[in-house]
Coordinates of C-alpha atoms and ligand atoms in Angstrom, one line a residue:
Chain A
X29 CA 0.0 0.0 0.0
X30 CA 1.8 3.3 -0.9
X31 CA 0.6 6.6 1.0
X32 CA -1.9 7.4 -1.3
X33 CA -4.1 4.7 -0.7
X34 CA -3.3 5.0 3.1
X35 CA -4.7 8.5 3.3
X36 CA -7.5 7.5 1.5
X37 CA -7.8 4.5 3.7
X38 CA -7.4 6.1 6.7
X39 CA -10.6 8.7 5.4
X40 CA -12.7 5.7 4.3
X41 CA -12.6 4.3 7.8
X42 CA -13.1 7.8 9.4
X43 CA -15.7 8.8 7.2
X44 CA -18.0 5.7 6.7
X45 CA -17.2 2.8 8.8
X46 CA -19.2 2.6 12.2
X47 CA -18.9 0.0 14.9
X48 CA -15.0 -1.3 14.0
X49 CA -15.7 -3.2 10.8
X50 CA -12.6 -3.7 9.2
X51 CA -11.5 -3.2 5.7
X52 CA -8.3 -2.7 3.3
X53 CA -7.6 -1.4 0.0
X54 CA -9.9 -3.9 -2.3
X55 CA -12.7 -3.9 -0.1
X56 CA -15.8 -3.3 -1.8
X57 CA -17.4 -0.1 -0.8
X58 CA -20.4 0.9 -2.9
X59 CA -21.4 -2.7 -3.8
X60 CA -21.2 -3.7 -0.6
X61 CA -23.2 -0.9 0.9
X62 CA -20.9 1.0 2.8
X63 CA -21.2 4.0 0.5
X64 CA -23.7 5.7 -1.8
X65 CA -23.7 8.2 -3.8
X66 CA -24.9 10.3 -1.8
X67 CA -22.7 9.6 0.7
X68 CA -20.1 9.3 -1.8
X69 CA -19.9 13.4 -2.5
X70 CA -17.6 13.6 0.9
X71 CA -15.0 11.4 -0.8
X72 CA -14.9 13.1 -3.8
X73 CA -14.8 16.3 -2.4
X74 CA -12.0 15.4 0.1
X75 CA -9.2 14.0 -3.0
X76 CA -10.2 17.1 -4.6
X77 CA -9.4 19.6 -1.8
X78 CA -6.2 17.2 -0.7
X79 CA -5.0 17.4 -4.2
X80 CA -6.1 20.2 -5.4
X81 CA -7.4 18.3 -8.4
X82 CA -11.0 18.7 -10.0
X83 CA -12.3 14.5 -10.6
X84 CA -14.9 14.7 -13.6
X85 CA -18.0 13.1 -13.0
X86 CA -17.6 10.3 -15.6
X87 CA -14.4 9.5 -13.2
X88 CA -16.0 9.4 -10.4
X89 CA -18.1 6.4 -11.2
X90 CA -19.5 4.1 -8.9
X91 CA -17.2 1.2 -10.9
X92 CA -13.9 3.1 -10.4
X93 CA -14.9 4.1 -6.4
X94 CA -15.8 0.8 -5.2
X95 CA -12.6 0.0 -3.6
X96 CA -9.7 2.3 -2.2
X97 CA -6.9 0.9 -4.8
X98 CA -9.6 2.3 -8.3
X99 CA -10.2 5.7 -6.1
X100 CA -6.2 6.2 -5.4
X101 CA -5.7 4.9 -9.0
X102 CA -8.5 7.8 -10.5
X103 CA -6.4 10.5 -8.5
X104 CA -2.8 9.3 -10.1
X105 CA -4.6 9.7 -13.6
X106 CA -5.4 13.1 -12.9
X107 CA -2.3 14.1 -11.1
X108 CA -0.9 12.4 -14.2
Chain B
X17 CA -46.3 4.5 -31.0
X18 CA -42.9 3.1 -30.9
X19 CA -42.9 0.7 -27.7
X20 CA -41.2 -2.1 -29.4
X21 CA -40.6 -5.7 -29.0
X22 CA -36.8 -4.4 -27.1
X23 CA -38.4 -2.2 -25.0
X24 CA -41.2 -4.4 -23.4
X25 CA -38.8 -7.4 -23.4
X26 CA -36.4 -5.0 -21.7
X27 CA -38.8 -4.0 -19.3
X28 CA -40.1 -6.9 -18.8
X29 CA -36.9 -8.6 -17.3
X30 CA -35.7 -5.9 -15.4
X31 CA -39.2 -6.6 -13.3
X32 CA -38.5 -10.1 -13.3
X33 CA -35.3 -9.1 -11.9
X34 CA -37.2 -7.4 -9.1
X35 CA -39.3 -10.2 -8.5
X36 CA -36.7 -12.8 -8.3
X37 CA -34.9 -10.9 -5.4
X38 CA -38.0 -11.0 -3.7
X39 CA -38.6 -6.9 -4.2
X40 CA -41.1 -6.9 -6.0
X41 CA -44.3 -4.2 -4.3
X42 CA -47.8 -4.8 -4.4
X43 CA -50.8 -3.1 -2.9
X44 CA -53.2 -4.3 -0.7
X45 CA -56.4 -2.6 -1.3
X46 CA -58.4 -1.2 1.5
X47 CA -62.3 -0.8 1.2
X48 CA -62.7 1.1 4.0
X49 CA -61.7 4.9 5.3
X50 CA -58.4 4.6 7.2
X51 CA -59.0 4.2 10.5
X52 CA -57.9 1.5 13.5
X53 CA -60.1 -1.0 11.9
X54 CA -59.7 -1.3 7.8
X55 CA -61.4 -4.0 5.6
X56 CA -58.8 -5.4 3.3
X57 CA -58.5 -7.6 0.2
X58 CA -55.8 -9.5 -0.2
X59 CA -55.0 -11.0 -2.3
X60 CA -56.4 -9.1 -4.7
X61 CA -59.6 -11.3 -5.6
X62 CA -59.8 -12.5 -1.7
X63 CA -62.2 -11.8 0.3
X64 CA -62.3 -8.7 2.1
X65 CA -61.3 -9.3 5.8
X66 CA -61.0 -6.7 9.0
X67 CA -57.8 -6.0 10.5
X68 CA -56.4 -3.9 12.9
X69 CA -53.8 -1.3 10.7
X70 CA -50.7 -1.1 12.5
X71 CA -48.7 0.9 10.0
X72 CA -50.5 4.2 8.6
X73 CA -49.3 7.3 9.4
X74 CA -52.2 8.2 11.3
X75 CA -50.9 9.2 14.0
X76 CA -53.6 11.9 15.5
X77 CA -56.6 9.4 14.0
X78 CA -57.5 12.4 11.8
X79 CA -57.6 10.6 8.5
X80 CA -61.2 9.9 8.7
X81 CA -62.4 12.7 12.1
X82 CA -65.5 13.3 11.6
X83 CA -65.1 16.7 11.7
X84 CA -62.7 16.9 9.5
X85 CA -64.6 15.3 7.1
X86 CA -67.5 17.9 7.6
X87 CA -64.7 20.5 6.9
X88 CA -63.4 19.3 4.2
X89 CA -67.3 19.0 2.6
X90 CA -67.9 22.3 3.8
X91 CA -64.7 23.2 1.4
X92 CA -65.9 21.5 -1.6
X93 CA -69.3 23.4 -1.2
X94 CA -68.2 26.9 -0.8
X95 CA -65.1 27.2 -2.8
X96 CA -65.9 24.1 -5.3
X97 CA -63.6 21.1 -6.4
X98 CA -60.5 22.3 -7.9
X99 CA -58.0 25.4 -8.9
X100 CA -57.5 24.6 -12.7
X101 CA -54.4 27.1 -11.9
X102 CA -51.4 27.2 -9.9
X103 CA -51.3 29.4 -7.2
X104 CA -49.8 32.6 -8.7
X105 CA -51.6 33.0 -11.7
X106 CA -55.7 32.1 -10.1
X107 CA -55.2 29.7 -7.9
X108 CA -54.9 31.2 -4.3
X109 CA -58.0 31.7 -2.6
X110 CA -58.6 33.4 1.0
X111 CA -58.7 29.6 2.5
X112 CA -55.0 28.9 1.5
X113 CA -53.5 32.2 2.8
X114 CA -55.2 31.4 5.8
X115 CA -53.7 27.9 5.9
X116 CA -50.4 29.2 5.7
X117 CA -51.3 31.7 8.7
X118 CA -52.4 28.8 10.9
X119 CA -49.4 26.6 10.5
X120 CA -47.0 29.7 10.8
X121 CA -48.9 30.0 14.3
X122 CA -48.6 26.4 15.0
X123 CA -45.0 25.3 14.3
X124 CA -44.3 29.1 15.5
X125 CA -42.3 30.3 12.5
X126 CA -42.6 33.6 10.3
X127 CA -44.6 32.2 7.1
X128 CA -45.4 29.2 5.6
X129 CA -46.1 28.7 1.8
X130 CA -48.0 25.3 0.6
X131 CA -46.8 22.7 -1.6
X132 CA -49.0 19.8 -3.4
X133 CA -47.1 17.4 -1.2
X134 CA -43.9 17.8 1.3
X135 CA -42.0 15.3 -1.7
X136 CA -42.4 18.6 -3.8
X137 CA -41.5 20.9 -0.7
X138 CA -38.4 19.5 -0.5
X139 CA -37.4 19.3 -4.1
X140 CA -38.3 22.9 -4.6
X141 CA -36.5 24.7 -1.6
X142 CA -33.2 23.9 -1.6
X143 CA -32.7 25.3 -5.2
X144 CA -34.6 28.3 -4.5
X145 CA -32.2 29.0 -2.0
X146 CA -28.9 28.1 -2.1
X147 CA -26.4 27.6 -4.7
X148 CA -23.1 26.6 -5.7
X149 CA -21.4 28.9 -3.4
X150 CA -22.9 27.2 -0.6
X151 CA -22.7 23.4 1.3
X152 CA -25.6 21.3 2.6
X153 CA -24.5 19.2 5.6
X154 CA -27.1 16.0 5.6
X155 CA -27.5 13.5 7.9
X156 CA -27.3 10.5 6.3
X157 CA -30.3 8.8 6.5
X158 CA -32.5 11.6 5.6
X159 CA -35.0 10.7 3.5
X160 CA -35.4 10.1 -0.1
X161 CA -37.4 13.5 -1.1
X162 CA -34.6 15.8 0.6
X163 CA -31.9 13.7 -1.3
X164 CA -33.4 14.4 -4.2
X165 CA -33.9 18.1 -3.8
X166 CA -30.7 18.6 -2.5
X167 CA -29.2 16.8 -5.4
X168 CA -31.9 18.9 -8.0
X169 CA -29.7 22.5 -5.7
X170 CA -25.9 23.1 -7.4
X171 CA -24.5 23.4 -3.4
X172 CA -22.1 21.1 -2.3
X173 CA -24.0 17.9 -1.0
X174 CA -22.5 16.8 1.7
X175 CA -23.5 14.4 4.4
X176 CA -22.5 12.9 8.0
X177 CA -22.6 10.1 9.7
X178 CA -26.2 9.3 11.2
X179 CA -26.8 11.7 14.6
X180 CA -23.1 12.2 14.8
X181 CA -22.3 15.5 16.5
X182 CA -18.7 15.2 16.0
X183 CA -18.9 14.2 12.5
X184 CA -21.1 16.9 11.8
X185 CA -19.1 19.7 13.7
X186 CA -16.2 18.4 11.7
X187 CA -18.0 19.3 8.6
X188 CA -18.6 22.4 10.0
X189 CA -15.4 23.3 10.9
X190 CA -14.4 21.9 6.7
X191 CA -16.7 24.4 5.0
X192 CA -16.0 27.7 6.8
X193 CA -15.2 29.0 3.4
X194 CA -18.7 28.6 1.5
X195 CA -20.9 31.4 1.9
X196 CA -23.9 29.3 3.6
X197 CA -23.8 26.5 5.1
X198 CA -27.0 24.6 6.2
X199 CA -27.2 21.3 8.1
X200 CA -30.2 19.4 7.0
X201 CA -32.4 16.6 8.8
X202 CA -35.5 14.8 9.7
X203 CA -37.0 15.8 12.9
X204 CA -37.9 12.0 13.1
X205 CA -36.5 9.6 11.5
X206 CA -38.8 7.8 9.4
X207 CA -37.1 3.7 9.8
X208 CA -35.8 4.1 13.1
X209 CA -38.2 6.0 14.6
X210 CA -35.4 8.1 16.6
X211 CA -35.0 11.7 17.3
X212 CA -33.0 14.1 15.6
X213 CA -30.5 15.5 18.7
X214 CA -31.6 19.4 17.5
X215 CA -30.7 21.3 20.4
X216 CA -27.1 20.1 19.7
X217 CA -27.7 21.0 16.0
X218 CA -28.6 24.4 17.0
X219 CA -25.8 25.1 19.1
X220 CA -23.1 23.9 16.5
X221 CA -25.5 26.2 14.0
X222 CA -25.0 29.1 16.2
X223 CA -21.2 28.3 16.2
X224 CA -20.3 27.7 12.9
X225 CA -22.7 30.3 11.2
X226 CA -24.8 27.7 10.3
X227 CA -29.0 27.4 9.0
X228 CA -31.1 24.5 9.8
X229 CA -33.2 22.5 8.2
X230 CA -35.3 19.7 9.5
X231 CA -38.3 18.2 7.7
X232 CA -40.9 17.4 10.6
X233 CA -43.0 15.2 8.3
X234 CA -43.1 12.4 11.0
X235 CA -43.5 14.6 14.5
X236 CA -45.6 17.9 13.4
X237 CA -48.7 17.4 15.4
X238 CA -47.6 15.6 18.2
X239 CA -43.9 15.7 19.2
X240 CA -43.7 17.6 22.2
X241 CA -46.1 19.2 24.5
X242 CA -48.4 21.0 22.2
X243 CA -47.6 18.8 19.6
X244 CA -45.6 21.2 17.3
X245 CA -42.8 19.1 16.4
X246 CA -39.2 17.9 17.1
X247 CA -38.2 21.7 17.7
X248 CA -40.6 21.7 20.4
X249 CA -39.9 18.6 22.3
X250 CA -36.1 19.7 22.4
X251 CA -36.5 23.3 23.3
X252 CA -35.6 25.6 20.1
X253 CA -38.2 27.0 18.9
X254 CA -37.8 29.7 16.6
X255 CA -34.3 28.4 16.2
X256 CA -35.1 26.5 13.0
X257 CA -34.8 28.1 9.8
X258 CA -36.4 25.9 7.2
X259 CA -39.1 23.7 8.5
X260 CA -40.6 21.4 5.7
X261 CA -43.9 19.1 6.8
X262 CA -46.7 17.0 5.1
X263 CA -50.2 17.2 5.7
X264 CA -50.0 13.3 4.5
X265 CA -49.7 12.0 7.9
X266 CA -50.4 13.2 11.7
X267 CA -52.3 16.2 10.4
X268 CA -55.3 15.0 7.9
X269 CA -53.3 12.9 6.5
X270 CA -54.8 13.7 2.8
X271 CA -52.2 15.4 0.6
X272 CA -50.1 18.5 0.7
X273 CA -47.1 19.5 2.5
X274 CA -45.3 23.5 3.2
X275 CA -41.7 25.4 3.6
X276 CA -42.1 27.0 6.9
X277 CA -39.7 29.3 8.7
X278 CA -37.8 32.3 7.6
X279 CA -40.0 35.1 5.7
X280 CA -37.4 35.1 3.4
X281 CA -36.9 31.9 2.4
X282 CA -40.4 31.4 2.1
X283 CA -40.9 34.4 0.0
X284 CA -37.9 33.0 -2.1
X285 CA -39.7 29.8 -2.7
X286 CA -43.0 31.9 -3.7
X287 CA -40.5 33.4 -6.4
X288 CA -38.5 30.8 -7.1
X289 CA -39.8 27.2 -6.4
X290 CA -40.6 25.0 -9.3
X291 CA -43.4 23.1 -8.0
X292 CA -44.9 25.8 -6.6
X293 CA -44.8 27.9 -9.8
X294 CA -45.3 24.9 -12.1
X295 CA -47.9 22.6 -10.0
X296 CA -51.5 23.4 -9.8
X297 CA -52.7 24.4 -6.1
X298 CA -54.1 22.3 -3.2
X299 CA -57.9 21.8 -3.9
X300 CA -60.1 23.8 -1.4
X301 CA -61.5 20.5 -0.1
X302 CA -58.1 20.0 1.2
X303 CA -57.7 23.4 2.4
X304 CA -60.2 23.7 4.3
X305 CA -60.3 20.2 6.1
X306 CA -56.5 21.2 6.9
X307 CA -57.5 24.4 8.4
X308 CA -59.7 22.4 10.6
X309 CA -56.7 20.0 11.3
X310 CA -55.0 23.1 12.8
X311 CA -57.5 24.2 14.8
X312 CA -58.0 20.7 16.5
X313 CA -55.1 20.5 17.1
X314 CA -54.4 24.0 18.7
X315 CA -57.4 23.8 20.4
X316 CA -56.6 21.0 22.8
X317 CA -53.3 18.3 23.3
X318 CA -56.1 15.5 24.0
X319 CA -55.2 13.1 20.8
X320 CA -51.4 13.6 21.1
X321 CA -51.5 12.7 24.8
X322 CA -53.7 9.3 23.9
X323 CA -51.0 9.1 21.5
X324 CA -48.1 9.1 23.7
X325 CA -49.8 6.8 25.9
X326 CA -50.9 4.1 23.6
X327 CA -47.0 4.3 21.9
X328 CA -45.9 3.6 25.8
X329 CA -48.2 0.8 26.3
X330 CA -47.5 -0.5 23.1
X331 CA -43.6 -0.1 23.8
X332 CA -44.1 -1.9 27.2
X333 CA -46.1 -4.8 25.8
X334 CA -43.4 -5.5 23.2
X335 CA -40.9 -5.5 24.9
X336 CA -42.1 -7.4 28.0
X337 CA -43.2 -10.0 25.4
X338 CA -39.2 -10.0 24.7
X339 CA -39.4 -8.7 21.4
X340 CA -35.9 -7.1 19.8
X341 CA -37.6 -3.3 19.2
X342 CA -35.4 0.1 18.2
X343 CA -35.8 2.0 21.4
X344 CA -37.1 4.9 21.3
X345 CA -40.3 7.5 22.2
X346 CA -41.8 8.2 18.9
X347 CA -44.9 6.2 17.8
X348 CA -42.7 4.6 15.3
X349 CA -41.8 1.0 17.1
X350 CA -39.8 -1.1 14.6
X351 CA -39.3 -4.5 15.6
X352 CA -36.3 -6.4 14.6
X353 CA -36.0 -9.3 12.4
X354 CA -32.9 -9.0 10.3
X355 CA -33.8 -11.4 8.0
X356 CA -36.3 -10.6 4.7
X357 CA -38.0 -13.6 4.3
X358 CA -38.4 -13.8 7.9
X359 CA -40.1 -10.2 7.8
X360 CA -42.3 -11.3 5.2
X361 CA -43.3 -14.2 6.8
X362 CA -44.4 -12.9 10.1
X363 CA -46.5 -10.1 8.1
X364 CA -48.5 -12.8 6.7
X365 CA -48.9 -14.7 9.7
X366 CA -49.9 -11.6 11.6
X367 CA -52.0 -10.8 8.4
X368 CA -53.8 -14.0 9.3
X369 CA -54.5 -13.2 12.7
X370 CA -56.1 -10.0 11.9
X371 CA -53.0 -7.7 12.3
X372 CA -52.1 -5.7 9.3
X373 CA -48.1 -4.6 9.8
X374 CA -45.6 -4.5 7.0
X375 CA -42.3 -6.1 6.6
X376 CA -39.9 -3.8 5.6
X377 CA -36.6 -4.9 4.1
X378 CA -33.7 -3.7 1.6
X379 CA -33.7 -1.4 -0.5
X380 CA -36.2 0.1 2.1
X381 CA -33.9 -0.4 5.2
X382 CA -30.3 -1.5 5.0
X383 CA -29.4 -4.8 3.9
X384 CA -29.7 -7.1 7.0
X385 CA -32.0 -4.9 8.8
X386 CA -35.3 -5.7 7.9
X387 CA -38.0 -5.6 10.4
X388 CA -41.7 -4.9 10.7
X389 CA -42.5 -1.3 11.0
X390 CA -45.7 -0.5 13.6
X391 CA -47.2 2.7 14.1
X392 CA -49.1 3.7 16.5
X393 CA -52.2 6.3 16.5
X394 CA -54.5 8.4 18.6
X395 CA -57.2 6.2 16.7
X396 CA -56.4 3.0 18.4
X397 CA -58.0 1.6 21.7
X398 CA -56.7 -0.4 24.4
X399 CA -58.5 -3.3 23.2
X400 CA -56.8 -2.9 19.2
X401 CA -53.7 -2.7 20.7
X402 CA -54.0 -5.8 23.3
X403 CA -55.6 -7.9 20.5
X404 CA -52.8 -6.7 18.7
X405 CA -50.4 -7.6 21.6
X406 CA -51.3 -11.1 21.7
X407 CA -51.1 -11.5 17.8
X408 CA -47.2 -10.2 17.9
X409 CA -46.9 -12.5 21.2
X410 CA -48.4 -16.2 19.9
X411 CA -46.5 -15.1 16.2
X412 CA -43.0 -14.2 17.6
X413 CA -44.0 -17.4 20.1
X414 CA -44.1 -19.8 16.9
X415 CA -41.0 -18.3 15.2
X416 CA -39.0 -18.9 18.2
X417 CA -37.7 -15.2 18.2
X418 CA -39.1 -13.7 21.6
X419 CA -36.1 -12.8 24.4
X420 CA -33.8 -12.8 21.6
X421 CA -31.3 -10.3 20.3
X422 CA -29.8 -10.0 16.5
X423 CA -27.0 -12.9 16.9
X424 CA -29.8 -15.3 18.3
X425 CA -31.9 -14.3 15.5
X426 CA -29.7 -14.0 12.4
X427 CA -28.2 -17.4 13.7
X428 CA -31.2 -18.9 13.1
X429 CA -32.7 -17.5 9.9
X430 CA -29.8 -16.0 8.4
X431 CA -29.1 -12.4 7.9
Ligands
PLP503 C1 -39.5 12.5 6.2 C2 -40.5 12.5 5.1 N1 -40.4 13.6 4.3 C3 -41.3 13.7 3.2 C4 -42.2 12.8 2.9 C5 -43.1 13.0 1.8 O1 -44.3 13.6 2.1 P1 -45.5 13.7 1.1 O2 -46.2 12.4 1.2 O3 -46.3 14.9 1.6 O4 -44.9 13.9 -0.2 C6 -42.3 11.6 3.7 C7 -43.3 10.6 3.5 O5 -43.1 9.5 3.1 C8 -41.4 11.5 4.8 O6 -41.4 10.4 5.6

């Protein structure tokens, strides 16, 4: 795991997981529930103030944000 | 004319789909007013049967009052059937300005304006007010119609985690550069049946130089002592700037819901709010029986004290019987079953033994949280709600579920 996906572990966990439940970098979020899109707006707009990066909407699909690995590997595309 | 052989076969799966996972909705039709005791047919063809209803959202037992029945006659006979206008063109008579008066003097705000439901409420005010300057701070299980408004506004829509103070001050303390912020919630939550914590909402408002929105759909008329509403019960009146509520429920329980709160941001709506300037206005029959509503229910606290007793003996009864229930103090008593099927299963048998509750399970609740949902209202007597008692008991008796808790019961039907 490399510090991108760290920091955007460590905000998954902060942000949407309640009583302990564990999870790592290919943990299915969306699919499994743990965030909509609804919910999902808070990620987005966290990578985007972190990195000062805008993420389209077409790339921020609920495909490419399921797990934490597809999320850090949207925000390396942009930061190209 | 072009609903082709792809399309219905498209269609057609996708509701097979919904079938298959056991999703699939169907109505039960009443043939009776809504009251304690309904006749229902079901299945449809069946024969029609009387049941106890244990999950409208009658709260106040107003649906079917007779006087508000006689009002909403008197309605139809002196200002006719409908509009055939929206409201600012020629569709506002004296009866709805004077609707909006009364619930501005119930739920103690500065102006109200009416909506044809509190669905269209809340997907016309945020984008009459706020833009893309500013954030909306949700809590996350607010329900579907303020999701969908919020997402219809160009602010920020953000979220946090369910009743989490922290988690929302965070937020707070995130967006100290938008212009407006607002933090927005249910008064009552509509699954759970818990409270919104709003006096701690208001002070982190105050704060962080934040509004506050709640929509008071499932608590106007009978949450706190005069019945006004979550704001009541926790002591901040006048402290909420955007109240939306339905008439749908506690109060008539016909149709029609309002934006109530700041003159401003009502008059905004009035300007600005597209179903309000692109839906035709509440019919006078409505009106007037909701007028009537508001009086009752100014006039005397009688049906939301019977309320508030019959949800504790109801409570009580449960849980001595050793059911798994949310706690809580609305009349919103959920009763835990985890599983789906199981849900679905102890609806029918209840069904059978005169009980009409609802199973509720995912997409409607979490997966792995289903339950049935029971309501209570000022319309039921002690004897509904014993018979009713005894129903839950000898059911949750035969599925072997009573004195247990979620392991206990997921271990044995699965989750
Ligand atoms: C919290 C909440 N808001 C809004 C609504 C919608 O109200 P209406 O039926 O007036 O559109 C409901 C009803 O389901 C609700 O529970």
């Amino acid at each position: 795991m490399d510090e991108l996906e760290q920091t955007i572990l460590d905000y998954v966990i902060d942000e949407y997981i309640e009583d302990g439940e564990e999870i790592g970098v290919e943990s299915p979020l969306i699919s499994a529930g743990i965030v909509d899109s609804f919910s999902m707006v808070s990620l987005k707009t966290f990578l985007e103030r972190r990195y000062k990066i805008s993420i389209p909407d077409d790339k921020a699909s609920p495909e490419a944000f399921d797990n934490v690995k597809s999320i850090a590997q949207v925000v390396r595309d942009i930061l190209g | 004319m072009a609903f082709n052989k792809n399309a219905r076969d498209h269609y057609n799966g996708v509701l097979q789909d919904i079938k298959d996972n056991g999703l699939f909705k169907e109505e039960r039709f009443i043939c009776s007013a809504q009251d304690a005791d309904i006749f229902v047919e079901y299945p449809s063809g069946a024969p029609q049967k009387k049941v106890i209803n244990m999950c409208a959202n009658n709260y106040l037992g107003l649906s079917s009052h007779p006087e508000v029945v006689k009002a909403a006659h008197e309605g139809l006979d002196y200002r006719g059937y409908g509009m055939s206008s929206v409201r600012f063109i020629c569709g506002t008579q004296d009866i709805h300005r004077e609707l909006e008066a009364n619930i501005s003097k119930f739920l103690e705000t500065e102006d109200t304006i009416l909506f044809s439901s509190c669905m269209d409420a809340n997907a016309g005010v945020f984008e009459s007010v706020f833009n893309d300057q500013d954030v909306l701070i949700a809590d996350r299980l607010v329900h579907a119609s303020i999701i969908d408004g919020m997402r219809l506004c160009s602010a920020l829509n953000e979220s946090f985690k369910h009743s989490d103070m922290e988690h929302l001050e965070k937020k707070l303390q995130t967006y100290q550069d938008k212009r407006f912020r607002c933090i927005v919630t249910d008064g009552v939550f509509s699954m759970d049946g818990d409270i919104a914590k709003l006096d701690e909402i208001c002070r982190l408002a105050e704060q962080y130089d934040a509004m506050v929105f709640v929509d008071d759909s499932h608590a106007s008329g009978f949450l706190g002592k005069h019945g006004k509403g979550t704001h009541e019960l926790k002591g901040v009146l006048g402290k909420i700037d955007i109240i939306t509520t339905t008439l749908g429920k506690a109060l008539g329980g016909a149709s029609g819901g309002c934006v109530s709160g700041r003159k401003e941001i009502v008059e905004m709506c009035r300007q600005k709010a597209r179903p309000y300037l692109f839906s035709n206005a509440l019919p006078p029959v409505i009106v007037t029986a909701a007028n009537k509503v508001i009086e009752l229910v100014m006039s005397t606290t009688e049906r939301r004290d019977k309320l508030e007793e019959n949800t504790k003996f109801w409570r009580k009864g449960l849980q001595t019987a050793g059911f798994d229930l949310v706690e809580g103090e609305t009349p919103i008593v959920p009763i835990m079953l985890y599983n789906a099927k199981l849900s679905q299963d102890i609806s029918r048998d209840l069904y059978q033994r005169g009980i009409y509750a609802i199973g509720f399970f995912f997409p409607v609740v979490p997966q792995g949280k289903a339950r049935i949902r029971t309501q209570i209202s000022a319309a039921h007597e002690r004897h509904h709600l014993e018979k009713a008692l005894a129903a839950f008991t000898e059911v949750g008796k035969k599925y072997d579920i009573l004195g247990k808790g979620k392991k206990e019961i997921t271990e044995m039907y699965g989750l």
